[in-house]
Structure formats: C-alpha cells, structure tokens
C-alpha cells in the first residue's frame, strides 16, 4: 500500500510469470511483423503471369 494524499492506495505489481508472458507476446508479435514484411517483399518480387487459355 502507498499513501496518496490523505488516503492509502494498493499498488500491485505483476509477478515474473506475467512479465515472462508479456515478453513472449512481444517477441511473437515482432516475429509476425517480420514474416508479414518478408511475405510482402516476396509478393512484390514475384512476376505476374498472364493466364492464357489453352487452344482446343
């Protein structure tokens, strides 16, 4: 508890499990963003082929 003015307020801090989970989520988000960036770059480099109909 901490005193705030004339009252007392409870301040909670996250434990190690919560901080580990948060850190892991941030790492996963960065990995997803990197994969998305790489996917977009590959799509830009891929040549666009025109679909031609086969002669009968």
N, CA, C and O atoms as a GROMACS GRO file, in nm:
protein
  224
    1UNK      N    1   0.084  -0.118   0.000
    1UNK     CA    2   0.000   0.000   0.000
    1UNK      C    3   0.088   0.124   0.000
    1UNK      O    4   0.198   0.125   0.055
    2UNK      N    5   0.037   0.227  -0.063
    2UNK     CA    6   0.108   0.354  -0.068
    2UNK      C    7   0.014   0.464  -0.025
    2UNK      O    8  -0.107   0.458  -0.047
    3UNK      N    9   0.071   0.562   0.036
    3UNK     CA   10  -0.011   0.675   0.078
    3UNK      C   11  -0.022   0.770  -0.040
    3UNK      O   12   0.076   0.805  -0.104
    4UNK      N   13  -0.146   0.812  -0.066
    4UNK     CA   14  -0.171   0.908  -0.173
    4UNK      C   15  -0.261   1.016  -0.115
    4UNK      O   16  -0.382   1.000  -0.103
    5UNK      N   17  -0.199   1.126  -0.079
    5UNK     CA   18  -0.275   1.232  -0.011
    5UNK      C   19  -0.313   1.186   0.128
    5UNK      O   20  -0.228   1.142   0.206
    6UNK      N   21  -0.443   1.194   0.159
    6UNK     CA   22  -0.491   1.154   0.291
    6UNK      C   23  -0.538   1.010   0.292
    6UNK      O   24  -0.584   0.962   0.396
    7UNK      N   25  -0.528   0.940   0.179
    7UNK     CA   26  -0.577   0.802   0.171
    7UNK      C   27  -0.463   0.707   0.137
    7UNK      O   28  -0.354   0.749   0.097
    8UNK      N   29  -0.491   0.580   0.154
    8UNK     CA   30  -0.394   0.477   0.117
    8UNK      C   31  -0.447   0.403  -0.006
    8UNK      O   32  -0.566   0.374  -0.016
    9UNK      N   33  -0.357   0.373  -0.097
    9UNK     CA   34  -0.394   0.306  -0.222
    9UNK      C   35  -0.309   0.181  -0.236
    9UNK      O   36  -0.188   0.184  -0.210
   10UNK      N   37  -0.373   0.071  -0.277
   10UNK     CA   38  -0.298  -0.052  -0.301
   10UNK      C   39  -0.239  -0.049  -0.441
   10UNK      O   40  -0.311  -0.024  -0.538
   11UNK      N   41  -0.110  -0.075  -0.452
   11UNK     CA   42  -0.044  -0.084  -0.582
   11UNK      C   43   0.005  -0.226  -0.600
   11UNK      O   44   0.081  -0.278  -0.519
   12UNK      N   45  -0.040  -0.288  -0.709
   12UNK     CA   46   0.000  -0.425  -0.739
   12UNK      C   47   0.102  -0.424  -0.851
   12UNK      O   48   0.093  -0.345  -0.945
   13UNK      N   49   0.199  -0.512  -0.840
   13UNK     CA   50   0.296  -0.528  -0.948
   13UNK      C   51   0.284  -0.668  -1.003
   13UNK      O   52   0.255  -0.763  -0.929
   14UNK      N   53   0.307  -0.681  -1.134
   14UNK     CA   54   0.299  -0.812  -1.197
   14UNK      C   55   0.414  -0.900  -1.151
   14UNK      O   56   0.526  -0.854  -1.129
   15UNK      N   57   0.384  -1.028  -1.136
   15UNK     CA   58   0.486  -1.124  -1.098
   15UNK      C   59   0.569  -1.165  -1.218
   15UNK      O   60   0.547  -1.117  -1.329
   16UNK      N   61   0.664  -1.253  -1.195
   16UNK     CA   62   0.754  -1.294  -1.303
   16UNK      C   63   0.681  -1.370  -1.412
   16UNK      O   64   0.718  -1.359  -1.529
   17UNK      N   65   0.578  -1.446  -1.377
   17UNK     CA   66   0.504  -1.521  -1.479
   17UNK      C   67   0.436  -1.425  -1.577
   17UNK      O   68   0.440  -1.447  -1.698
   18UNK      N   69   0.375  -1.319  -1.525
   18UNK     CA   70   0.310  -1.222  -1.613
   18UNK      C   71   0.410  -1.146  -1.699
   18UNK      O   72   0.386  -1.122  -1.817
   19UNK      N   73   0.523  -1.109  -1.640
   19UNK     CA   74   0.623  -1.036  -1.719
   19UNK      C   75   0.682  -1.127  -1.826
   19UNK      O   76   0.710  -1.081  -1.937
   20UNK      N   77   0.701  -1.256  -1.795
   20UNK     CA   78   0.750  -1.351  -1.895
   20UNK      C   79   0.650  -1.366  -2.009
   20UNK      O   80   0.689  -1.369  -2.126
   21UNK      N   81   0.523  -1.377  -1.976
   21UNK     CA   82   0.419  -1.391  -2.079
   21UNK      C   83   0.415  -1.266  -2.166
   21UNK      O   84   0.405  -1.276  -2.288
   22UNK      N   85   0.422  -1.150  -2.106
   22UNK     CA   86   0.420  -1.025  -2.182
   22UNK      C   87   0.540  -1.017  -2.275
   22UNK      O   88   0.526  -0.978  -2.391
   23UNK      N   89   0.657  -1.054  -2.226
   23UNK     CA   90   0.778  -1.052  -2.307
   23UNK      C   91   0.765  -1.150  -2.424
   23UNK      O   92   0.806  -1.118  -2.536
   24UNK      N   93   0.710  -1.267  -2.398
   24UNK     CA   94   0.691  -1.368  -2.502
   24UNK      C   95   0.592  -1.319  -2.608
   24UNK      O   96   0.613  -1.342  -2.727
   25UNK      N   97   0.485  -1.254  -2.566
   25UNK     CA   98   0.387  -1.199  -2.661
   25UNK      C   99   0.450  -1.092  -2.749
   25UNK      O  100   0.422  -1.085  -2.869
   26UNK      N  101   0.535  -1.008  -2.691
   26UNK     CA  102   0.602  -0.905  -2.769
   26UNK      C  103   0.695  -0.967  -2.872
   26UNK      O  104   0.702  -0.920  -2.986
   27UNK      N  105   0.767  -1.074  -2.834
   27UNK     CA  106   0.856  -1.142  -2.928
   27UNK      C  107   0.776  -1.205  -3.041
   27UNK      O  108   0.817  -1.196  -3.157
   28UNK      N  109   0.662  -1.268  -3.010
   28UNK     CA  110   0.578  -1.328  -3.113
   28UNK      C  111   0.524  -1.221  -3.208
   28UNK      O  112   0.518  -1.243  -3.329
   29UNK      N  113   0.484  -1.108  -3.155
   29UNK     CA  114   0.432  -1.000  -3.239
   29UNK      C  115   0.540  -0.949  -3.334
   29UNK      O  116   0.513  -0.926  -3.452
   30UNK      N  117   0.662  -0.933  -3.284
   30UNK     CA  118   0.772  -0.888  -3.371
   30UNK      C  119   0.800  -0.991  -3.480
   30UNK      O  120   0.825  -0.955  -3.594
   31UNK      N  121   0.795  -1.120  -3.444
   31UNK     CA  122   0.818  -1.226  -3.543
   31UNK      C  123   0.708  -1.225  -3.649
   31UNK      O  124   0.737  -1.241  -3.768
   32UNK      N  125   0.583  -1.206  -3.608
   32UNK     CA  126   0.472  -1.198  -3.704
   32UNK      C  127   0.490  -1.081  -3.800
   32UNK      O  128   0.469  -1.094  -3.920
   33UNK      N  129   0.530  -0.966  -3.745
   33UNK     CA  130   0.550  -0.848  -3.829
   33UNK      C  131   0.663  -0.871  -3.929
   33UNK      O  132   0.652  -0.831  -4.045
   34UNK      N  133   0.770  -0.935  -3.885
   34UNK     CA  134   0.883  -0.964  -3.974
   34UNK      C  135   0.840  -1.060  -4.085
   34UNK      O  136   0.875  -1.040  -4.202
   35UNK      N  137   0.764  -1.164  -4.050
   35UNK     CA  138   0.715  -1.258  -4.152
   35UNK      C  139   0.623  -1.188  -4.251
   35UNK      O  140   0.629  -1.216  -4.371
   36UNK      N  141   0.539  -1.101  -4.202
   36UNK     CA  142   0.448  -1.027  -4.291
   36UNK      C  143   0.527  -0.938  -4.386
   36UNK      O  144   0.493  -0.928  -4.504
   37UNK      N  145   0.631  -0.872  -4.335
   37UNK     CA  146   0.717  -0.789  -4.420
   37UNK      C  147   0.784  -0.872  -4.528
   37UNK      O  148   0.786  -0.832  -4.645
   38UNK      N  149   0.838  -0.988  -4.489
   38UNK     CA  150   0.903  -1.076  -4.586
   38UNK      C  151   0.803  -1.126  -4.690
   38UNK      O  152   0.836  -1.134  -4.809
   39UNK      N  153   0.682  -1.160  -4.648
   39UNK     CA  154   0.579  -1.207  -4.740
   39UNK      C  155   0.546  -1.099  -4.843
   39UNK      O  156   0.533  -1.127  -4.962
   40UNK      N  157   0.531  -0.976  -4.797
   40UNK     CA  158   0.501  -0.866  -4.889
   40UNK      C  159   0.615  -0.845  -4.988
   40UNK      O  160   0.591  -0.821  -5.107
   41UNK      N  161   0.740  -0.853  -4.940
   41UNK     CA  162   0.854  -0.837  -5.030
   41UNK      C  163   0.856  -0.946  -5.135
   41UNK      O  164   0.885  -0.919  -5.252
   42UNK      N  165   0.826  -1.069  -5.096
   42UNK     CA  166   0.824  -1.178  -5.192
   42UNK      C  167   0.712  -1.159  -5.294
   42UNK      O  168   0.731  -1.187  -5.412
   43UNK      N  169   0.597  -1.113  -5.250
   43UNK     CA  170   0.487  -1.088  -5.342
   43UNK      C  171   0.521  -0.979  -5.443
   43UNK      O  172   0.480  -0.986  -5.558
   44UNK      N  173   0.597  -0.879  -5.399
   44UNK     CA  174   0.637  -0.772  -5.490
   44UNK      C  175   0.734  -0.823  -5.596
   44UNK      O  176   0.729  -0.780  -5.711
   45UNK      N  177   0.823  -0.915  -5.557
   45UNK     CA  178   0.925  -0.966  -5.649
   45UNK      C  179   0.870  -1.069  -5.746
   45UNK      O  180   0.925  -1.088  -5.854
   46UNK      N  181   0.762  -1.135  -5.709
   46UNK     CA  182   0.707  -1.243  -5.791
   46UNK      C  183   0.655  -1.186  -5.923
   46UNK      O  184   0.577  -1.091  -5.924
   47UNK      N  185   0.697  -1.244  -6.036
   47UNK     CA  186   0.646  -1.195  -6.164
   47UNK      C  187   0.499  -1.231  -6.181
   47UNK      O  188   0.454  -1.336  -6.135
   48UNK      N  189   0.429  -1.144  -6.246
   48UNK     CA  190   0.286  -1.167  -6.268
   48UNK      C  191   0.271  -1.231  -6.406
   48UNK      O  192   0.306  -1.172  -6.508
   49UNK      N  193   0.219  -1.352  -6.408
   49UNK     CA  194   0.198  -1.424  -6.533
   49UNK      C  195   0.054  -1.406  -6.577
   49UNK      O  196  -0.039  -1.409  -6.497
   50UNK      N  197   0.039  -1.386  -6.708
   50UNK     CA  198  -0.097  -1.377  -6.761
   50UNK      C  199  -0.149  -1.517  -6.786
   50UNK      O  200  -0.076  -1.604  -6.834
   51UNK      N  201  -0.272  -1.538  -6.753
   51UNK     CA  202  -0.334  -1.669  -6.774
   51UNK      C  203  -0.386  -1.673  -6.917
   51UNK      O  204  -0.472  -1.594  -6.955
   52UNK      N  205  -0.332  -1.766  -6.995
   52UNK     CA  206  -0.376  -1.780  -7.134
   52UNK      C  207  -0.460  -1.906  -7.146
   52UNK      O  208  -0.430  -2.008  -7.083
   53UNK      N  209  -0.563  -1.897  -7.226
   53UNK     CA  210  -0.649  -2.014  -7.245
   53UNK      C  211  -0.579  -2.113  -7.337
   53UNK      O  212  -0.510  -2.074  -7.431
   54UNK      N  213  -0.599  -2.242  -7.308
   54UNK     CA  214  -0.540  -2.347  -7.391
   54UNK      C  215  -0.619  -2.359  -7.521
   54UNK      O  216  -0.742  -2.356  -7.519
   55UNK      N  217  -0.550  -2.371  -7.634
   55UNK     CA  218  -0.624  -2.392  -7.759
   55UNK      C  219  -0.687  -2.530  -7.760
   55UNK      O  220  -0.630  -2.627  -7.710
   56UNK      N  221  -0.804  -2.538  -7.816
   56UNK     CA  222  -0.878  -2.665  -7.817
   56UNK      C  223  -0.836  -2.753  -7.930
   56UNK      O  224  -0.888  -2.863  -7.946
   0.00000   0.00000   0.00000
